[in-house]
Amino acid sequence: MTNVAVVGATGYAGAELTGILARHPHAKITGLFSSKGGARGPVLSTYPDLIAEPFDLDALVAGGPDVAFLATPNEVSAELVPEILEHGIKVIDLSGAYRLTQPALYPAWYGFNHEHPALLGEAVYGLTEMCNGELSKARLVANPGCYPTSILLALRPLTYILDREQPVICDSKSGVSGAGKKSDLAWSFAEVSGNFKAYGVGTHRHEPEIRQGLHLGDRATLVFVPHLLPTVRGILSTMHVAFTHAVSAQEVTQLYADAFADAPFVKVLPAGQLPEMKSVVNTPNAEIGFQLLQSGRRAVIVSVIDNLLKGAASQAVQNFNRMCGYAETEALKS
Ligand SMILES: NC(=O)c1ccc[n+]([C@@H]2O[C@H](COP(=O)([O-])OP(=O)(O)OC[C@H]3O[C@@H](n4cnc5c(N)ncnc54)[C@H](OP(=O)(O)O)[C@@H]3O)[C@@H](O)[C@H]2O)c1
């Protein structure tokens, strides 16, 4: 049994996470926290025994967790992570505060100076399927962002055949829950319902994470265009890429098969079939499909995930399971 605490338990991602941990056979919840405390939240309201307290570090430590999950805003995680690690508690952070390896990127993309650059070097980037043994030794896991999860799962297996002289274009669409429960006019029902729009082009903080994950360096062109879908949850990313040589459908299929041989939550569709969001919403799964173009010199690749699950909470539990030596699917598959 592993003792766990969740900070941010009343948020969209934290509430999903708390629900999964509550049914995890090897996790015992020793503390639930948020800024204000309370039992409200999409999952907490269906588990009447689960009530978050206003956050207090001493109370979190007193519960004796082995692992603390942070589903808090970036600036909050940036501060809390070192304080919690100091008490010998491992951390799985769902925010972006420890995802980028270069501290210099934080002021421009996140709007704050990173005060703990050594921890950026230590944090394991928890795109579970691309991790080997490092999760079992990790003290700090930076859980990937939702858009990067959808994009990197689809493109990382093809890294060595991508033509970096050509732009990598990632056209992603997300449901409104991707922005958390904050009330903001742009994310309100009246603005989103019946609408569809691009936003954050060239400024979205997931862009450097995608660049880092694809090892694109500073020079290769990455075009990342996030869009807001008039739906609650789910991400569909469409990627347009060129290859260094003409590839066959069998070659691409084999690269995916090698990458995902032991990946219970990733399904790659037969060449020419493209996935739909409704297949993965409310599941911990990702689906990927591709269509070769121009005799295999280019491809359109489509991937779908649930932003709150594979893009946040269920991936955090995959990482927790690997960290603690439990089956990767524990609490995630019935
Ligand atoms: N939404 C997604 O699809 C998604 C996907 C991947 C990663 N993430 C990341 O996960 C984190 C949470 O996202 P979210 O969408 O769940 O946000 P959210 O719905 O806005 O929830 C934020 C949570 O953090 C708590 N919180 C805020 N300030 C705090 C503080 N100073 N101390 C303790 N708790 C505090 C809030 O408590 P109160 O309720 O009491 O205010 C709430 O429980 C963010 O870093 C986000 O970038 C989100």
XYZ file of C-alpha atoms and ligand atoms in Angstrom:
382
model
C 0.000 0.000 0.000
C 1.299 3.483 -0.880
C 0.107 6.577 0.977
C -0.838 9.450 -1.325
C -1.934 13.078 -1.005
C -3.463 15.287 -3.681
C -3.107 19.073 -3.772
C -5.611 20.676 -6.142
C -8.165 17.932 -5.545
C -11.120 20.185 -6.353
C -9.872 21.158 -9.830
C -10.837 19.406 -13.046
C -7.631 17.361 -13.293
C -7.244 16.857 -9.529
C -10.806 15.635 -9.093
C -10.373 13.035 -11.857
C -7.120 11.981 -10.230
C -8.712 11.729 -6.795
C -11.472 9.517 -8.197
C -8.916 7.129 -9.722
C -6.823 7.040 -6.533
C -9.938 6.402 -4.435
C -10.490 3.124 -6.318
C -6.792 2.212 -6.551
C -6.251 -1.040 -4.631
C -2.709 -0.040 -3.574
C -3.197 3.667 -2.822
C -4.372 5.071 0.493
C -5.406 8.728 0.418
C -3.878 10.492 3.434
C -4.802 14.050 2.494
C -6.756 16.080 -0.052
C -6.083 19.780 -0.387
C -7.076 22.781 -2.454
C -6.735 26.520 -1.946
C -10.135 26.987 -0.317
C -10.928 23.385 0.656
C -14.354 21.786 0.304
C -16.186 18.873 -1.231
C -17.060 20.527 -4.533
C -15.649 19.246 -7.776
C -16.764 16.846 -10.471
C -15.492 13.789 -8.621
C -15.516 14.894 -5.012
C -19.252 15.480 -5.159
C -19.748 11.817 -6.123
C -17.497 10.620 -3.271
C -19.110 12.203 -0.182
C -16.278 11.004 2.093
C -13.649 12.871 0.119
C -13.365 16.438 1.340
C -10.428 18.704 0.592
C -8.885 20.861 3.291
C -7.412 24.316 2.700
C -3.779 23.607 1.817
C -1.313 23.477 4.667
C 2.135 21.916 4.217
C 2.338 20.700 7.824
C -1.021 18.943 7.485
C 0.086 17.297 4.229
C 3.325 16.072 5.827
C 1.518 14.928 8.989
C -0.617 12.551 6.898
C 2.565 10.631 6.031
C 2.205 10.374 2.247
C 4.864 8.541 0.247
C 3.788 10.373 -2.919
C 2.132 13.783 -3.324
C 0.293 14.647 -6.532
C 0.095 18.338 -7.408
C -2.765 19.340 -9.693
C -2.208 23.021 -9.021
C -1.447 26.106 -11.132
C 2.115 26.354 -12.482
C 3.307 29.016 -10.031
C 1.894 27.078 -7.060
C 3.622 23.845 -8.112
C 6.881 25.697 -8.789
C 6.987 26.707 -5.110
C 5.515 23.607 -3.500
C 7.601 20.925 -5.217
C 10.913 21.647 -3.398
C 9.128 22.137 -0.069
C 7.437 18.737 -0.333
C 10.552 16.943 -1.637
C 12.474 18.270 1.386
C 10.266 16.078 3.561
C 11.278 12.948 1.660
C 7.941 12.770 -0.174
C 8.013 11.979 -3.891
C 6.063 14.301 -6.181
C 4.085 13.804 -9.382
C 3.339 17.307 -10.655
C 0.581 17.760 -13.239
C 1.504 21.380 -13.941
C 4.103 22.699 -16.371
C 6.390 23.985 -13.608
C 9.013 21.231 -13.996
C 8.503 20.061 -17.590
C 11.030 22.244 -19.401
C 14.687 21.440 -18.919
C 15.913 24.977 -19.677
C 15.151 27.475 -16.868
C 15.617 30.379 -19.311
C 12.387 29.399 -21.088
C 10.201 30.023 -18.018
C 10.079 33.846 -17.988
C 9.063 34.035 -21.659
C 6.572 31.145 -21.752
C 5.307 30.904 -18.164
C 5.800 34.461 -16.925
C 7.979 33.626 -13.910
C 11.665 33.075 -13.178
C 12.384 29.481 -12.230
C 14.022 29.395 -8.814
C 14.934 25.683 -8.830
C 16.916 24.918 -12.002
C 18.574 21.847 -10.449
C 15.154 20.233 -10.070
C 14.427 20.891 -13.765
C 17.458 18.726 -14.480
C 16.280 16.038 -12.084
C 12.581 15.842 -13.016
C 11.573 12.852 -15.125
C 9.286 13.907 -17.983
C 6.472 11.433 -17.518
C 5.273 10.630 -21.022
C 4.811 7.117 -19.717
C 5.147 5.186 -22.961
C 8.470 6.882 -23.726
C 9.949 6.181 -20.269
C 12.039 3.122 -19.504
C 13.336 2.458 -15.997
C 13.589 6.105 -14.929
C 10.111 6.328 -13.364
C 10.885 3.652 -10.780
C 13.841 5.729 -9.513
C 12.202 9.153 -9.827
C 11.751 11.533 -6.900
C 9.997 14.094 -9.097
C 7.849 13.363 -12.162
C 6.723 16.206 -14.425
C 3.492 14.929 -15.926
C 3.216 16.098 -19.563
C 0.786 18.708 -20.801
C -2.386 17.583 -22.554
C -1.577 18.900 -26.050
C 2.040 17.658 -25.864
C 0.820 14.199 -24.829
C -1.396 13.954 -27.910
C 1.375 15.234 -30.215
C 4.430 13.517 -28.760
C 2.792 10.082 -28.604
C 2.104 10.370 -32.328
C 5.409 11.896 -33.434
C 8.094 10.575 -31.055
C 8.148 7.113 -32.675
C 8.834 8.842 -36.021
C 11.521 11.250 -34.725
C 14.339 9.709 -36.764
C 12.503 9.878 -40.086
C 11.103 13.421 -39.675
C 12.548 15.947 -42.131
C 13.533 18.854 -39.876
C 14.101 21.124 -42.882
C 10.318 21.106 -43.367
C 7.908 22.583 -40.828
C 6.298 20.255 -38.308
C 2.699 21.496 -38.169
C 0.545 20.520 -35.191
C -3.047 21.598 -35.425
C -4.749 20.702 -32.127
C -8.304 21.056 -30.856
C -9.304 20.798 -27.204
C -12.493 20.803 -25.191
C -13.026 23.641 -22.723
C -11.983 21.688 -19.593
C -8.390 21.996 -20.841
C -8.344 25.478 -19.336
C -9.371 24.306 -15.863
C -12.366 25.578 -13.951
C -11.366 29.229 -13.956
C -14.150 31.526 -15.025
C -13.028 33.601 -17.956
C -15.297 35.216 -20.528
C -13.539 33.512 -23.467
C -14.268 30.089 -21.912
C -17.859 30.822 -20.902
C -20.813 28.913 -22.374
C -22.124 31.871 -24.364
C -18.749 32.392 -26.043
C -17.905 28.729 -26.690
C -21.247 27.166 -27.593
C -21.722 27.004 -31.359
C -18.253 28.466 -31.867
C -14.824 27.157 -32.909
C -11.660 29.212 -32.851
C -7.877 29.142 -32.820
C -6.039 30.787 -29.932
C -2.557 31.232 -28.484
C -0.734 30.828 -31.811
C 2.989 31.314 -31.183
C 2.425 31.982 -27.482
C 0.913 28.797 -26.003
C 3.146 27.433 -23.226
C 2.910 23.905 -24.575
C 4.926 24.953 -27.643
C 8.402 24.753 -26.033
C 7.393 21.443 -24.431
C 6.530 19.995 -27.852
C 9.768 21.374 -29.345
C 11.760 19.862 -26.468
C 9.961 16.511 -26.738
C 10.665 16.242 -30.461
C 14.322 17.373 -30.069
C 13.689 20.066 -32.678
C 16.368 22.431 -31.349
C 16.027 26.164 -31.940
C 16.081 26.193 -35.719
C 13.568 23.636 -36.979
C 10.143 25.140 -37.669
C 7.343 24.063 -35.362
C 3.880 25.480 -36.021
C 1.515 24.740 -33.128
C -2.063 25.960 -33.495
C -4.363 25.201 -30.538
C -8.125 25.505 -31.040
C -11.032 25.638 -28.629
C -13.775 23.110 -29.347
C -17.355 23.711 -28.164
C -17.232 20.531 -26.079
C -16.194 19.741 -22.512
C -13.364 17.251 -22.904
C -11.136 15.574 -25.474
C -8.246 16.568 -27.747
C -7.776 15.827 -31.421
C -4.380 16.751 -32.877
C -3.706 16.733 -36.613
C -0.044 16.727 -37.527
C 1.400 17.502 -40.960
C 4.959 16.222 -41.407
C 7.509 15.460 -44.113
C 9.957 12.555 -43.999
C 13.654 12.384 -44.868
C 12.872 9.692 -47.473
C 9.785 8.112 -49.048
C 8.373 5.726 -46.453
C 5.925 2.867 -46.814
C 2.856 2.300 -44.657
C 4.545 -0.896 -43.386
C 7.612 1.094 -42.238
C 5.490 3.586 -40.280
C 3.313 0.815 -38.871
C 6.438 -1.031 -37.707
C 7.873 2.082 -36.006
C 4.624 2.488 -34.073
C 4.460 -1.228 -33.270
C 8.003 -1.108 -31.852
C 7.292 2.039 -29.814
C 4.012 0.777 -28.366
C 4.687 -2.961 -28.025
C 4.082 -2.739 -24.247
C 1.673 0.190 -24.162
C -1.733 -0.916 -22.878
C -3.333 2.491 -23.444
C -2.151 3.311 -26.978
C -3.862 1.950 -30.054
C -2.492 2.605 -33.537
C -5.088 2.183 -36.275
C -4.362 0.478 -39.615
C -2.803 2.784 -42.249
C -5.379 5.141 -43.724
C -7.799 4.948 -40.770
C -8.048 8.068 -38.632
C -9.250 8.106 -35.021
C -12.193 10.048 -33.596
C -12.363 11.838 -30.268
C -15.462 10.030 -29.039
C -13.525 6.727 -28.992
C -11.292 7.965 -26.164
C -13.277 10.563 -24.198
C -13.762 9.334 -20.609
C -11.072 6.666 -21.115
C -7.324 6.557 -20.335
C -6.596 5.612 -23.963
C -4.882 7.320 -26.877
C -5.563 6.448 -30.508
C -3.319 7.324 -33.447
C -3.899 7.030 -37.198
C -1.954 8.133 -40.261
C -2.408 8.722 -43.964
C 0.676 8.828 -46.199
C 0.722 11.485 -48.924
C 2.916 12.193 -51.964
C 4.163 8.612 -52.310
C 5.200 8.445 -48.660
C 7.217 11.687 -48.554
C 4.651 13.325 -46.278
C 1.933 12.235 -43.853
C -1.058 13.512 -41.990
C -1.178 11.946 -38.536
C -4.161 12.254 -36.202
C -4.182 11.447 -32.504
C -6.926 11.639 -29.881
C -6.914 11.582 -26.083
C -9.077 12.722 -23.183
C -7.275 15.828 -21.901
C -8.266 15.180 -18.276
C -7.265 11.484 -18.342
C -4.403 10.516 -20.684
C -3.609 14.252 -20.860
C -3.482 14.573 -17.054
C -4.928 12.271 -14.344
C -4.723 8.756 -15.798
C -1.217 9.390 -17.141
C -0.240 10.575 -13.635
C -1.542 7.260 -12.263
C 0.316 5.301 -14.981
C 3.454 7.096 -13.762
C 2.559 6.395 -10.125
C 2.063 2.711 -10.927
C 5.431 2.468 -12.643
C 7.091 4.502 -9.878
C 5.796 2.126 -7.212
C 6.173 -1.127 -9.157
C 2.439 -1.785 -9.622
C 0.925 -2.981 -12.890
C 0.695 0.018 -15.229
C -3.027 -0.571 -15.696
C -3.852 -0.694 -11.950
C -7.047 1.330 -11.246
C -7.216 2.367 -14.886
C -8.831 -0.640 -16.535
C -11.833 -2.542 -15.218
N -7.355 20.748 -17.383
C -6.557 19.967 -18.113
O -6.981 19.391 -19.150
C -5.123 19.752 -17.704
C -4.379 18.794 -18.393
C -3.040 18.584 -18.060
C -2.471 19.343 -17.050
N -3.211 20.277 -16.413
C -2.539 21.059 -15.356
O -3.006 20.588 -14.098
C -3.065 21.680 -13.159
C -4.506 21.780 -12.661
O -5.321 22.054 -13.784
P -6.913 22.093 -13.692
O -7.375 22.258 -15.079
O -7.424 20.955 -12.875
O -7.106 23.467 -12.866
P -8.376 23.965 -12.007
O -9.607 23.241 -12.434
O -8.344 25.442 -12.093
O -7.995 23.515 -10.506
C -6.903 24.069 -9.806
C -6.809 23.399 -8.444
O -5.679 23.942 -7.757
C -6.110 24.415 -6.467
N -5.250 25.511 -6.035
C -5.087 26.738 -6.612
N -4.204 27.464 -5.915
C -3.801 26.697 -4.864
C -2.917 26.895 -3.778
N -2.238 28.043 -3.634
N -2.737 25.882 -2.878
C -3.410 24.723 -3.010
N -4.286 24.466 -4.023
C -4.463 25.448 -4.937
C -7.552 24.826 -6.689
O -8.213 24.909 -5.424
P -9.671 25.635 -5.243
O -10.686 24.790 -5.974
O -9.907 25.602 -3.758
O -9.506 27.004 -5.818
C -8.031 23.659 -7.559
O -8.252 22.518 -6.750
C -2.618 22.938 -13.928
O -1.256 23.173 -13.697
C -2.848 22.554 -15.382
O -1.994 23.236 -16.265
C -4.543 20.490 -16.708
